[in-house]
Short mmCIF file of C-alpha atoms and ligand atoms in Angstrom, two decimals:
data_model
loop_
_atom_site.label_atom_id
_atom_site.label_comp_id
_atom_site.label_asym_id
_atom_site.label_seq_id
_atom_site.Cartn_x
_atom_site.Cartn_y
_atom_site.Cartn_z
CA UNK A 1 -7.66 -22.51 2.22
CA UNK A 2 -4.60 -24.67 2.92
CA UNK A 3 -2.38 -21.19 3.59
CA UNK A 4 -4.96 -19.55 5.66
CA UNK A 5 -5.80 -22.57 7.86
CA UNK A 6 -2.23 -22.24 8.69
CA UNK A 7 -2.21 -18.84 9.37
CA UNK A 8 -4.70 -18.78 11.66
CA UNK A 9 -2.55 -21.36 13.71
CA UNK A 10 0.52 -19.35 13.46
CA UNK A 11 -1.29 -16.74 14.63
CA UNK A 12 -3.03 -18.91 17.33
CA UNK A 13 0.30 -20.33 18.29
CA UNK A 14 2.27 -17.01 18.02
CA UNK A 15 -0.19 -15.74 20.78
CA UNK A 16 0.15 -18.92 23.25
CA UNK A 17 3.95 -18.04 22.83
CA UNK A 18 3.41 -14.69 23.47
CA UNK A 19 1.83 -15.70 26.94
CA UNK A 20 3.91 -18.17 27.64
CA UNK A 21 6.85 -15.85 27.88
CA UNK A 22 5.23 -13.33 29.83
CA UNK A 23 4.05 -16.09 32.59
CA UNK A 24 7.72 -16.46 34.29
CA UNK A 25 8.06 -12.66 34.83
CA UNK A 26 4.75 -12.07 36.49
CA UNK A 27 4.73 -15.35 38.79
CA UNK A 28 7.92 -14.78 40.87
CA UNK A 29 6.26 -11.31 41.66
CA UNK A 30 4.25 -13.21 44.20
CA UNK A 31 6.53 -15.25 45.45
CA UNK A 32 9.07 -12.98 47.79
CA UNK A 33 11.74 -15.17 48.19
CA UNK A 34 12.57 -15.29 44.70
CA UNK A 35 12.32 -11.65 44.14
CA UNK A 36 15.76 -10.86 44.15
CA UNK A 37 16.31 -13.54 41.01
CA UNK A 38 13.77 -11.31 39.21
CA UNK A 39 15.92 -8.02 40.09
CA UNK A 40 19.09 -9.82 38.51
CA UNK A 41 16.96 -11.12 35.78
CA UNK A 42 16.06 -7.28 34.95
CA UNK A 43 19.31 -6.23 35.41
CA UNK A 44 20.62 -8.46 32.75
CA UNK A 45 17.42 -7.55 30.35
CA UNK A 46 18.67 -4.22 30.99
CA UNK A 47 21.99 -4.67 29.83
CA UNK A 48 21.58 -6.38 26.96
CA UNK A 49 19.01 -4.02 25.98
CA UNK A 50 21.84 -1.35 26.50
CA UNK A 51 24.20 -3.70 24.08
CA UNK A 52 21.44 -4.00 21.50
CA UNK A 53 20.90 -0.10 21.66
CA UNK A 54 24.65 0.79 21.29
CA UNK A 55 25.03 -1.54 18.47
CA UNK A 56 21.80 -0.27 16.83
CA UNK A 57 22.72 3.23 17.42
CA UNK A 58 26.22 2.48 15.69
CA UNK A 59 24.91 0.73 12.75
CA UNK A 60 25.40 2.20 9.49
CA UNK A 61 21.53 1.73 8.42
CA UNK A 62 19.71 2.88 11.59
CA UNK A 63 22.38 5.53 13.29
CA UNK A 64 20.35 8.88 12.77
CA UNK A 65 19.67 10.30 16.27
CA UNK A 66 16.16 11.83 15.61
CA UNK A 67 15.12 8.24 14.68
CA UNK A 68 16.38 6.92 17.77
CA UNK A 69 14.84 9.16 20.12
CA UNK A 70 11.64 9.64 18.51
CA UNK A 71 10.49 6.47 17.28
CA UNK A 72 12.75 3.46 18.73
CA UNK A 73 10.39 0.43 20.26
CA UNK A 74 11.80 -2.05 21.71
CA UNK A 75 9.53 -4.94 19.22
CA UNK A 76 10.90 -3.30 16.41
CA UNK A 77 14.18 -3.15 17.29
CA UNK A 78 14.53 -6.54 18.61
CA UNK A 79 13.02 -7.15 14.82
CA UNK A 80 15.94 -4.94 13.00
CA UNK A 81 18.53 -6.45 15.31
CA UNK A 82 17.30 -10.17 14.16
CA UNK A 83 16.85 -9.47 10.33
CA UNK A 84 19.74 -7.47 10.20
CA UNK A 85 18.73 -5.69 6.79
CA UNK A 86 16.19 -4.67 4.69
CA UNK A 87 13.14 -6.11 2.98
CA UNK A 88 13.26 -6.20 -0.73
CA UNK A 89 9.52 -5.86 -0.89
CA UNK A 90 9.89 -2.70 0.71
CA UNK A 91 12.66 -1.19 -0.90
CA UNK A 92 12.43 0.79 -3.87
CA UNK A 93 15.37 1.37 -6.08
CA UNK A 94 13.47 4.21 -8.01
CA UNK A 95 15.62 7.28 -8.56
CA UNK A 96 14.05 10.17 -6.77
CA UNK A 97 13.36 13.13 -9.03
CA UNK A 98 14.15 15.87 -6.56
CA UNK A 99 13.37 18.72 -9.45
CA UNK A 100 9.42 17.27 -9.46
CA UNK A 101 9.40 17.26 -5.67
CA UNK A 102 10.52 20.74 -5.81
CA UNK A 103 7.89 21.63 -7.78
CA UNK A 104 5.23 19.44 -5.86
CA UNK A 105 6.34 21.40 -2.75
CA UNK A 106 5.87 24.99 -3.99
CA UNK A 107 2.17 24.13 -4.69
CA UNK A 108 1.90 23.25 -1.50
CA UNK A 109 -0.16 25.56 0.92
CA UNK A 110 1.21 26.74 3.84
CA UNK A 111 4.73 25.21 3.24
CA UNK A 112 6.43 27.74 5.66
CA UNK A 113 4.42 26.31 8.76
CA UNK A 114 5.60 22.92 8.50
CA UNK A 115 6.97 21.97 11.58
CA UNK A 116 7.23 18.08 11.45
CA UNK A 117 8.12 16.08 8.98
CA UNK A 118 7.68 12.16 9.09
CA UNK A 119 10.02 10.20 6.69
CA UNK A 120 9.14 6.53 5.70
CA UNK A 121 10.99 4.24 3.61
CA UNK A 122 13.47 6.55 2.21
CA UNK A 123 17.63 5.15 2.60
CA UNK A 124 19.90 7.47 4.41
CA UNK A 125 21.18 9.48 1.54
CA UNK A 126 17.64 10.54 0.31
CA UNK A 127 16.85 11.35 4.32
CA UNK A 128 20.00 13.76 4.20
CA UNK A 129 18.43 15.29 0.80
CA UNK A 130 14.98 15.98 2.55
CA UNK A 131 16.81 17.77 5.01
CA UNK A 132 17.55 20.53 2.59
CA UNK A 133 14.24 20.94 1.15
CA UNK A 134 12.82 21.96 4.45
CA UNK A 135 15.17 23.11 6.48
CA UNK A 136 13.35 24.66 9.08
CA UNK A 137 11.62 21.59 10.00
CA UNK A 138 12.61 18.87 12.54
CA UNK A 139 12.55 15.74 10.28
CA UNK A 140 11.75 12.05 11.76
CA UNK A 141 12.86 8.86 10.25
CA UNK A 142 9.63 6.46 10.31
CA UNK A 143 10.08 2.83 10.94
CA UNK A 144 7.82 0.37 10.01
CA UNK A 145 8.04 -3.31 11.20
CA UNK A 146 7.54 -5.27 7.83
CA UNK A 147 4.66 -7.54 7.20
CA UNK A 148 5.40 -11.45 8.08
CA UNK A 149 6.23 -13.18 5.23
CA UNK A 150 3.46 -15.29 5.03
CA UNK A 151 1.36 -12.67 4.26
CA UNK A 152 0.90 -12.16 0.34
CA UNK A 153 -1.73 -10.97 -1.46
CA UNK A 154 -3.79 -13.85 -2.13
CA UNK A 155 -4.15 -14.18 2.07
CA UNK A 156 -5.29 -10.88 1.87
CA UNK A 157 -7.52 -11.43 -0.93
CA UNK A 158 -8.69 -14.80 -1.28
CA UNK A 159 -11.03 -15.79 -3.62
CA UNK A 160 -13.17 -17.61 -1.00
CA UNK A 161 -13.99 -16.69 2.78
CA UNK A 162 -16.21 -19.05 4.88
CA UNK A 163 -18.72 -16.48 5.37
CA UNK A 164 -21.30 -18.94 7.17
CA UNK A 165 -18.60 -19.50 9.29
CA UNK A 166 -18.93 -23.37 9.18
CA UNK A 167 -15.24 -24.22 9.65
CA UNK A 168 -13.77 -21.16 10.61
CA UNK A 169 -14.22 -17.74 11.55
CA UNK A 170 -12.38 -15.50 8.71
CA UNK A 171 -10.31 -12.99 9.77
CA UNK A 172 -7.31 -10.80 8.06
CA UNK A 173 -3.88 -11.16 9.06
CA UNK A 174 -2.38 -8.36 10.89
CA UNK A 175 -0.02 -5.79 9.21
CA UNK A 176 2.27 -3.78 11.89
CA UNK A 177 1.22 -0.06 12.67
CA UNK A 178 3.75 3.06 12.83
CA UNK A 179 4.57 4.10 16.25
CA UNK A 180 3.15 7.51 16.96
CA UNK A 181 6.20 10.18 17.47
CA UNK A 182 6.03 12.30 20.35
CA UNK A 183 6.34 15.57 18.00
CA UNK A 184 3.75 16.31 16.06
CA UNK A 185 3.39 15.88 12.17
CA UNK A 186 2.18 18.09 9.56
CA UNK A 187 3.52 16.17 6.54
CA UNK A 188 4.25 12.54 6.20
CA UNK A 189 6.47 11.75 3.41
CA UNK A 190 6.65 8.02 1.99
CA UNK A 191 8.43 6.33 -0.78
CA UNK A 192 6.43 3.63 -2.32
CA UNK A 193 7.99 0.80 -4.34
CA UNK A 194 6.37 0.29 -7.71
CA UNK A 195 7.67 -2.90 -9.32
CA UNK A 196 7.36 -2.53 -13.23
CA UNK A 197 4.72 -5.57 -13.89
CA UNK A 198 1.31 -5.95 -14.72
CA UNK A 199 0.60 -6.48 -11.10
CA UNK A 200 1.97 -3.29 -9.55
CA UNK A 201 -1.08 -2.54 -7.33
CA UNK A 202 -1.16 -5.93 -5.88
CA UNK A 203 1.59 -5.84 -3.55
CA UNK A 204 1.76 -6.31 0.26
CA UNK A 205 4.26 -3.88 0.88
CA UNK A 206 3.16 -1.13 -1.20
CA UNK A 207 -0.42 -1.40 0.53
CA UNK A 208 1.00 -1.50 3.72
CA UNK A 209 2.98 1.46 3.85
CA UNK A 210 -0.11 3.30 2.80
CA UNK A 211 -1.96 1.85 5.09
CA UNK A 212 0.73 2.81 7.81
CA UNK A 213 0.98 6.39 6.67
CA UNK A 214 -2.73 7.00 6.89
CA UNK A 215 -2.85 5.46 9.85
CA UNK A 216 -0.13 8.10 11.18
CA UNK A 217 -2.07 10.90 9.49
CA UNK A 218 -5.02 9.66 11.14
CA UNK A 219 -3.99 9.75 14.78
CA UNK A 220 -3.27 13.62 14.68
CA UNK A 221 -5.13 15.02 17.56
CA UNK A 222 -8.42 17.44 16.79
CA UNK A 223 -8.48 19.26 13.88
CA UNK A 224 -4.98 19.21 13.23
CA UNK A 225 -4.15 19.04 9.34
CA UNK A 226 -1.90 16.79 8.08
CA UNK A 227 -0.56 16.28 4.47
CA UNK A 228 0.85 13.43 2.89
CA UNK A 229 3.46 13.21 0.04
CA UNK A 230 3.86 10.37 -1.82
CA UNK A 231 7.20 9.59 -3.93
CA UNK A 232 5.91 7.07 -6.58
CA UNK A 233 5.80 6.21 -10.02
CA UNK A 234 2.44 4.51 -9.78
CA UNK A 235 -0.81 5.76 -8.57
CA UNK A 236 -1.44 5.61 -4.87
CA UNK A 237 -4.61 3.90 -3.41
CA UNK A 238 -7.66 5.93 -4.28
CA UNK A 239 -9.31 3.99 -1.88
CA UNK A 240 -7.27 5.60 0.79
CA UNK A 241 -6.71 8.84 -1.03
CA UNK A 242 -9.29 10.12 -3.05
CA UNK A 243 -8.62 11.88 -6.23
CA UNK A 244 -10.41 15.11 -4.86
CA UNK A 245 -7.65 15.45 -1.86
CA UNK A 246 -4.75 15.31 -4.09
CA UNK A 247 -3.70 19.04 -3.80
CA UNK A 248 -0.71 18.49 -6.60
CA UNK A 249 0.82 16.18 -8.57
CA UNK A 250 4.00 16.49 -10.44
CA UNK A 251 5.76 13.21 -12.04
CA UNK A 252 6.05 10.93 -9.31
CA UNK A 253 5.38 13.23 -6.46
CA UNK A 254 1.69 13.31 -5.10
CA UNK A 255 0.65 15.42 -2.34
CA UNK A 256 -2.75 14.91 -0.78
CA UNK A 257 -4.48 16.82 1.48
CA UNK A 258 -6.75 14.29 3.35
CA UNK A 259 -10.10 14.84 5.19
CA UNK A 260 -8.65 12.89 8.32
CA UNK A 261 -12.45 11.65 9.94
CA UNK A 262 -13.13 10.02 6.63
CA UNK A 263 -9.69 8.36 6.31
CA UNK A 264 -10.30 7.35 10.45
CA UNK A 265 -13.36 6.02 9.06
CA UNK A 266 -12.10 4.07 6.37
CA UNK A 267 -9.33 2.72 8.43
CA UNK A 268 -11.98 1.02 10.62
CA UNK A 269 -12.57 -1.38 8.16
CA UNK A 270 -10.82 -4.74 7.89
CA UNK A 271 -8.38 -4.49 5.25
CA UNK A 272 -8.42 -7.34 2.61
CA UNK A 273 -11.33 -9.72 1.69
CA UNK A 274 -10.47 -11.72 4.12
CA UNK A 275 -13.28 -11.25 6.31
CA UNK A 276 -16.43 -9.68 6.39
CA UNK A 277 -17.02 -6.41 7.22
CA UNK A 278 -19.86 -5.14 9.18
CA UNK A 279 -21.55 -1.66 8.67
CA UNK A 280 -19.07 1.13 9.94
CA UNK A 281 -21.50 2.08 12.96
CA UNK A 282 -23.96 -0.57 13.84
CA UNK A 283 -26.30 1.89 15.42
CA UNK A 284 -29.29 2.23 13.00
CA UNK A 285 -29.62 5.95 12.73
CA UNK A 286 -26.02 7.03 13.23
CA UNK A 287 -24.42 5.59 10.02
CA UNK A 288 -24.18 8.89 8.03
CA UNK A 289 -21.39 10.94 8.14
CA UNK A 290 -23.23 14.20 5.88
CA UNK A 291 -26.71 13.12 4.42
CA UNK A 292 -26.66 15.88 1.96
CA UNK A 293 -23.50 14.24 0.49
CA UNK A 294 -24.96 10.80 -0.14
CA UNK A 295 -27.31 9.92 -3.00
CA UNK A 296 -28.98 7.34 -4.79
CA UNK A 297 -27.76 6.69 -8.89
CA UNK A 298 -28.63 5.23 -11.91
CA UNK A 299 -27.59 5.18 -15.35
CA UNK A 300 -29.37 4.98 -18.26
CA UNK A 301 -27.15 4.68 -21.59
CA UNK A 302 -27.50 3.48 -25.27
CA UNK A 303 -31.34 3.36 -25.34
CA UNK A 304 -34.54 4.72 -23.57
CA UNK A 305 -36.28 1.41 -22.86
CA UNK A 306 -35.30 1.89 -19.21
CA UNK A 307 -36.83 5.51 -18.51
CA UNK A 308 -40.25 4.34 -17.25
CA UNK A 309 -38.27 2.25 -14.96
CA UNK A 310 -36.01 4.72 -13.92
CA UNK A 311 -39.08 6.89 -13.05
CA UNK A 312 -40.79 4.03 -11.33
CA UNK A 313 -37.65 3.36 -9.07
CA UNK A 314 -37.26 7.15 -8.16
CA UNK A 315 -40.99 7.05 -7.07
CA UNK A 316 -40.16 3.51 -4.90
CA UNK A 317 -37.43 5.17 -3.23
CA UNK A 318 -39.34 8.45 -2.00
CA UNK A 319 -42.36 5.62 -0.99
CA UNK A 320 -39.51 4.14 0.92
CA UNK A 321 -39.12 7.18 2.75
CA UNK A 322 -35.44 7.87 2.02
CA UNK A 323 -34.81 11.88 1.17
CA UNK A 324 -31.23 11.50 -0.33
CA UNK A 325 -30.76 13.19 -3.70
CA UNK A 326 -31.48 10.94 -6.63
CA UNK A 327 -28.97 11.25 -9.72
CA UNK A 328 -29.05 9.77 -12.72
CA UNK A 329 -26.66 9.40 -15.61
CA UNK A 330 -27.57 9.61 -19.17
CA UNK A 331 -25.88 9.24 -22.20
CA UNK A 332 -26.97 11.21 -25.26
CA UNK A 333 -29.03 9.04 -26.40
CA UNK A 334 -31.81 9.66 -23.81
CA UNK A 335 -34.05 12.46 -25.11
CA UNK A 336 -35.04 15.97 -23.98
CA UNK A 337 -38.35 14.50 -23.64
CA UNK A 338 -37.55 11.34 -21.42
CA UNK A 339 -35.14 14.01 -19.52
CA UNK A 340 -37.91 15.87 -18.16
CA UNK A 341 -39.81 13.03 -17.38
CA UNK A 342 -36.58 11.89 -15.35
CA UNK A 343 -36.56 15.45 -13.62
CA UNK A 344 -40.30 15.44 -12.99
CA UNK A 345 -39.65 11.96 -11.06
CA UNK A 346 -37.24 13.58 -8.97
CA UNK A 347 -33.94 12.67 -10.71
CA UNK A 348 -30.93 15.17 -10.87
CA UNK A 349 -29.78 14.38 -14.49
CA UNK A 350 -26.31 14.43 -15.47
CA UNK A 351 -24.82 14.04 -19.16
CA UNK A 352 -22.46 11.30 -19.46
CA UNK A 353 -20.64 10.09 -22.16
CA UNK A 354 -20.79 6.31 -22.32
CA UNK A 355 -17.56 4.05 -22.33
CA UNK A 356 -17.62 0.88 -24.43
CA UNK A 357 -16.73 -2.37 -22.66
CA UNK A 358 -13.55 -3.53 -24.85
CA UNK A 359 -14.73 -7.16 -24.58
CA UNK A 360 -18.45 -7.10 -25.47
CA UNK A 361 -19.63 -7.86 -28.86
CA UNK A 362 -21.02 -5.30 -31.26
CA UNK A 363 -24.79 -4.31 -30.22
CA UNK A 364 -24.65 -6.85 -27.45
CA UNK A 365 -26.44 -5.56 -24.48
CA UNK A 366 -23.75 -5.13 -22.22
CA UNK A 367 -21.58 -3.35 -25.12
CA UNK A 368 -21.88 0.31 -23.07
CA UNK A 369 -21.75 -1.15 -19.57
CA UNK A 370 -18.69 0.04 -18.50
CA UNK A 371 -20.39 3.67 -18.28
CA UNK A 372 -20.95 2.43 -14.65
CA UNK A 373 -17.39 3.55 -14.34
CA UNK A 374 -18.60 7.04 -14.38
CA UNK A 375 -20.14 6.87 -11.09
CA UNK A 376 -17.06 7.29 -8.92
CA UNK A 377 -17.02 10.69 -11.01
CA UNK A 378 -19.67 12.19 -8.67
CA UNK A 379 -17.47 13.83 -6.79
CA UNK A 380 -20.03 15.87 -5.29
CA UNK A 381 -21.13 13.02 -3.12
CA UNK A 382 -19.33 10.73 -0.45
CA UNK A 383 -21.38 8.17 -1.03
CA UNK A 384 -23.47 6.68 -3.67
CA UNK A 385 -26.19 3.51 -3.18
CA UNK A 386 -26.35 2.69 -7.50
CA UNK A 387 -29.29 0.69 -8.53
CA UNK A 388 -29.91 -0.96 -11.62
CA UNK A 389 -32.79 1.54 -13.15
CA UNK A 390 -35.17 -1.37 -13.37
CA UNK A 391 -35.26 -1.91 -9.62
CA UNK A 392 -38.21 -1.55 -7.15
CA UNK A 393 -37.06 -0.25 -3.61
CA UNK A 394 -39.87 -1.60 -1.12
CA UNK A 395 -38.10 -0.51 1.77
CA UNK A 396 -35.80 1.93 3.24
CA UNK A 397 -32.45 1.29 2.17
CA UNK A 398 -30.59 4.29 3.67
CA UNK A 399 -28.98 1.85 6.13
CA UNK A 400 -26.83 0.74 3.06
CA UNK A 401 -24.81 3.96 3.03
CA UNK A 402 -23.07 2.76 6.60
CA UNK A 403 -21.68 -0.06 4.50
CA UNK A 404 -17.81 0.19 3.08
CA UNK A 405 -16.90 0.46 -0.08
CA UNK A 406 -17.41 -1.79 -2.52
CA UNK A 407 -20.56 -3.69 -0.93
CA UNK A 408 -22.22 -5.81 -3.40
CA UNK A 409 -23.78 -8.88 -3.60
CA UNK A 410 -21.45 -11.95 -4.63
CA UNK A 411 -21.75 -13.66 -7.56
CA UNK A 412 -19.52 -16.33 -7.91
CA UNK A 413 -15.62 -16.00 -6.77
CA UNK A 414 -14.49 -12.44 -7.01
CA UNK A 415 -17.23 -11.62 -9.60
CA UNK A 416 -19.87 -9.70 -7.86
CA UNK A 417 -23.46 -8.27 -9.05
CA UNK A 418 -22.87 -4.77 -10.22
CA UNK A 419 -27.14 -4.32 -9.89
CA UNK A 420 -26.58 -2.84 -6.38
CA UNK A 421 -23.67 -1.50 -4.98
CA UNK A 422 -22.23 0.80 -2.52
CA UNK A 423 -19.43 3.26 -3.51
CA UNK A 424 -17.06 5.87 -2.25
CA UNK A 425 -16.41 8.70 -4.35
C1 LIG B 1 19.56 5.23 -1.58
O1 LIG B 1 18.77 5.35 -3.01
C2 LIG B 1 19.34 6.19 -4.02
C3 LIG B 1 18.34 5.57 -5.22
O2 LIG B 1 16.89 6.33 -4.94
C4 LIG B 1 20.81 5.36 -4.37
O3 LIG B 1 20.96 5.84 -5.85
C5 LIG B 1 21.74 5.35 -3.56
O4 LIG B 1 22.78 4.32 -3.36
C6 LIG B 1 20.92 4.79 -2.21
N1 LIG B 1 21.83 5.27 -1.10
C7 LIG B 1 22.19 4.10 -0.29
C8 LIG B 1 23.25 4.50 0.82
O5 LIG B 1 21.61 3.28 -0.17
C1 LIG B 2 0.19 -11.37 -10.92
O1 LIG B 2 -0.95 -12.10 -10.22
C2 LIG B 2 -0.99 -13.27 -10.28
C3 LIG B 2 -2.27 -13.41 -9.54
O2 LIG B 2 -1.73 -13.33 -8.39
C4 LIG B 2 0.12 -14.31 -10.87
O3 LIG B 2 -0.35 -15.32 -10.86
C5 LIG B 2 0.85 -13.47 -11.81
O4 LIG B 2 2.10 -14.61 -11.61
C6 LIG B 2 1.48 -12.24 -11.54
N1 LIG B 2 2.25 -11.86 -12.66
C7 LIG B 2 3.19 -11.21 -12.28
C8 LIG B 2 4.20 -10.79 -13.29
O5 LIG B 2 3.87 -10.89 -11.52
C1 LIG B 3 -20.26 -5.56 -18.30
O1 LIG B 3 -20.63 -7.30 -19.01
C2 LIG B 3 -19.87 -8.35 -18.66
C3 LIG B 3 -20.45 -9.53 -19.44
O2 LIG B 3 -21.52 -9.23 -19.07
C4 LIG B 3 -19.63 -8.54 -17.41
O3 LIG B 3 -18.66 -9.20 -17.39
C5 LIG B 3 -18.90 -7.11 -16.54
O4 LIG B 3 -18.65 -6.88 -15.61
C6 LIG B 3 -19.95 -6.03 -17.04
N1 LIG B 3 -19.63 -4.54 -16.23
C7 LIG B 3 -19.92 -3.88 -15.63
C8 LIG B 3 -18.84 -2.56 -15.07
O5 LIG B 3 -20.76 -3.77 -15.27
C1 LIG B 4 -17.68 -20.35 -10.64
O1 LIG B 4 -16.58 -20.24 -10.87
C2 LIG B 4 -15.82 -21.27 -11.42
C3 LIG B 4 -14.47 -21.11 -11.27
O2 LIG B 4 -13.97 -19.68 -11.29
C4 LIG B 4 -16.49 -21.95 -12.14
O3 LIG B 4 -15.64 -23.37 -12.43
C5 LIG B 4 -17.85 -22.55 -11.60
O4 LIG B 4 -18.49 -22.70 -12.85
C6 LIG B 4 -18.75 -21.01 -11.77
N1 LIG B 4 -19.84 -21.46 -10.87
C7 LIG B 4 -20.62 -20.87 -11.54
C8 LIG B 4 -22.47 -21.54 -11.23
O5 LIG B 4 -21.10 -20.00 -12.58
#
């Protein structure tokens, strides 16, 4: 909590600083006698900016004219100027395997129609090589302001937040976004760091780069399709870029064709568990994207003792008024006889192979409870409300489809109860 208090304070003080800076520029406008001072000040500012501009233009790290015309912005520029180097959190020294890239691009639909390419987090040498791969496209070197040093994985995913808002209103630190270039992009290519540790996925820079790329893709107007190519050894965030959107993967080249509407919806959520997520759309009837791609699901494995429970659960969902699909995952221990009963109750039956919990003792009640991970394989649905087979639904809970992944009730700390979960496949 210490750090988060500090953060909130920093944000507040930062904000008031900004206001303080702006004020002197606003007040003299009303004061005619000092108006010439403002002019002088403006002139000096222009000269300073020009000097910085020229310096940056000819500095070895950012001398690409395309970058300058397309994505140069003052805040970024000042930031870079002051930093004077690259941030080790963002740098990936991983050597790009251009054969894999070439193979991945061969699998790309409508490659010849790629006109605008955005490149993020590659160095100069690599940027030049990209030019040879897609010679007919305009290459835009995207620049992302780095997250503040104070933003760590723990500030994004704290173990505890003040849900009751007794001492403070929990909030997540903000991460800079990419500026949308004037040129329309068809393909965004990002190099992601993947530190060679057990924690590779808990990496602020890695998360930030993916969010920024997703945000840029989602900013595309209308139905324009944007593809994303990640260059990284490790798995891109499946919560943002789902497996079914993966067009082709060759080694460390991952090409995605995301559903931008879904991406836009996801990007409305706060990043991290540092504040409460509210339903995506507060209006009650309007939370569903596509009713046919939402379902209730439950699972029966290892024993048939819960068959009657599952039948009753189905009945209760229907009596509460929901018309969504009902999907039940069963393993081979459930007999034909029981399956036919489940089907009569309205369940669509899918057979799975159960998954053993490696930490459970033999024959313990939870020995096979990792089978719940099979839920994420229901990729013919977008959203699932999972309920344990021994639950009774007493009123319509379809509104839960408006909740983000994963929504569940907390148990203790970062543990949550897996008896009812909202998940996105
Ligand atoms: C760019 O990165 C590659 C590794 O991918 C490295 O071999 C090369 O030296 C780097 N070039 C520059 C100019 O930093
Ligand atoms: C992994 O993360 C945990 C918690 O954030 C940290 O205590 C640990 O030192 C990290 N391990 C490595 C190898 O970075
Ligand atoms: C399985 O059971 C163990 C022990 O109760 C629990 O820690 C774990 O979270 C459960 N896993 C799933 C996927 O429900
Ligand atoms: C919750 O977790 C903390 C530490 O993770 C532990 O000390 C505490 O006993 C747990 N509380 C309950 C009710 O299990």
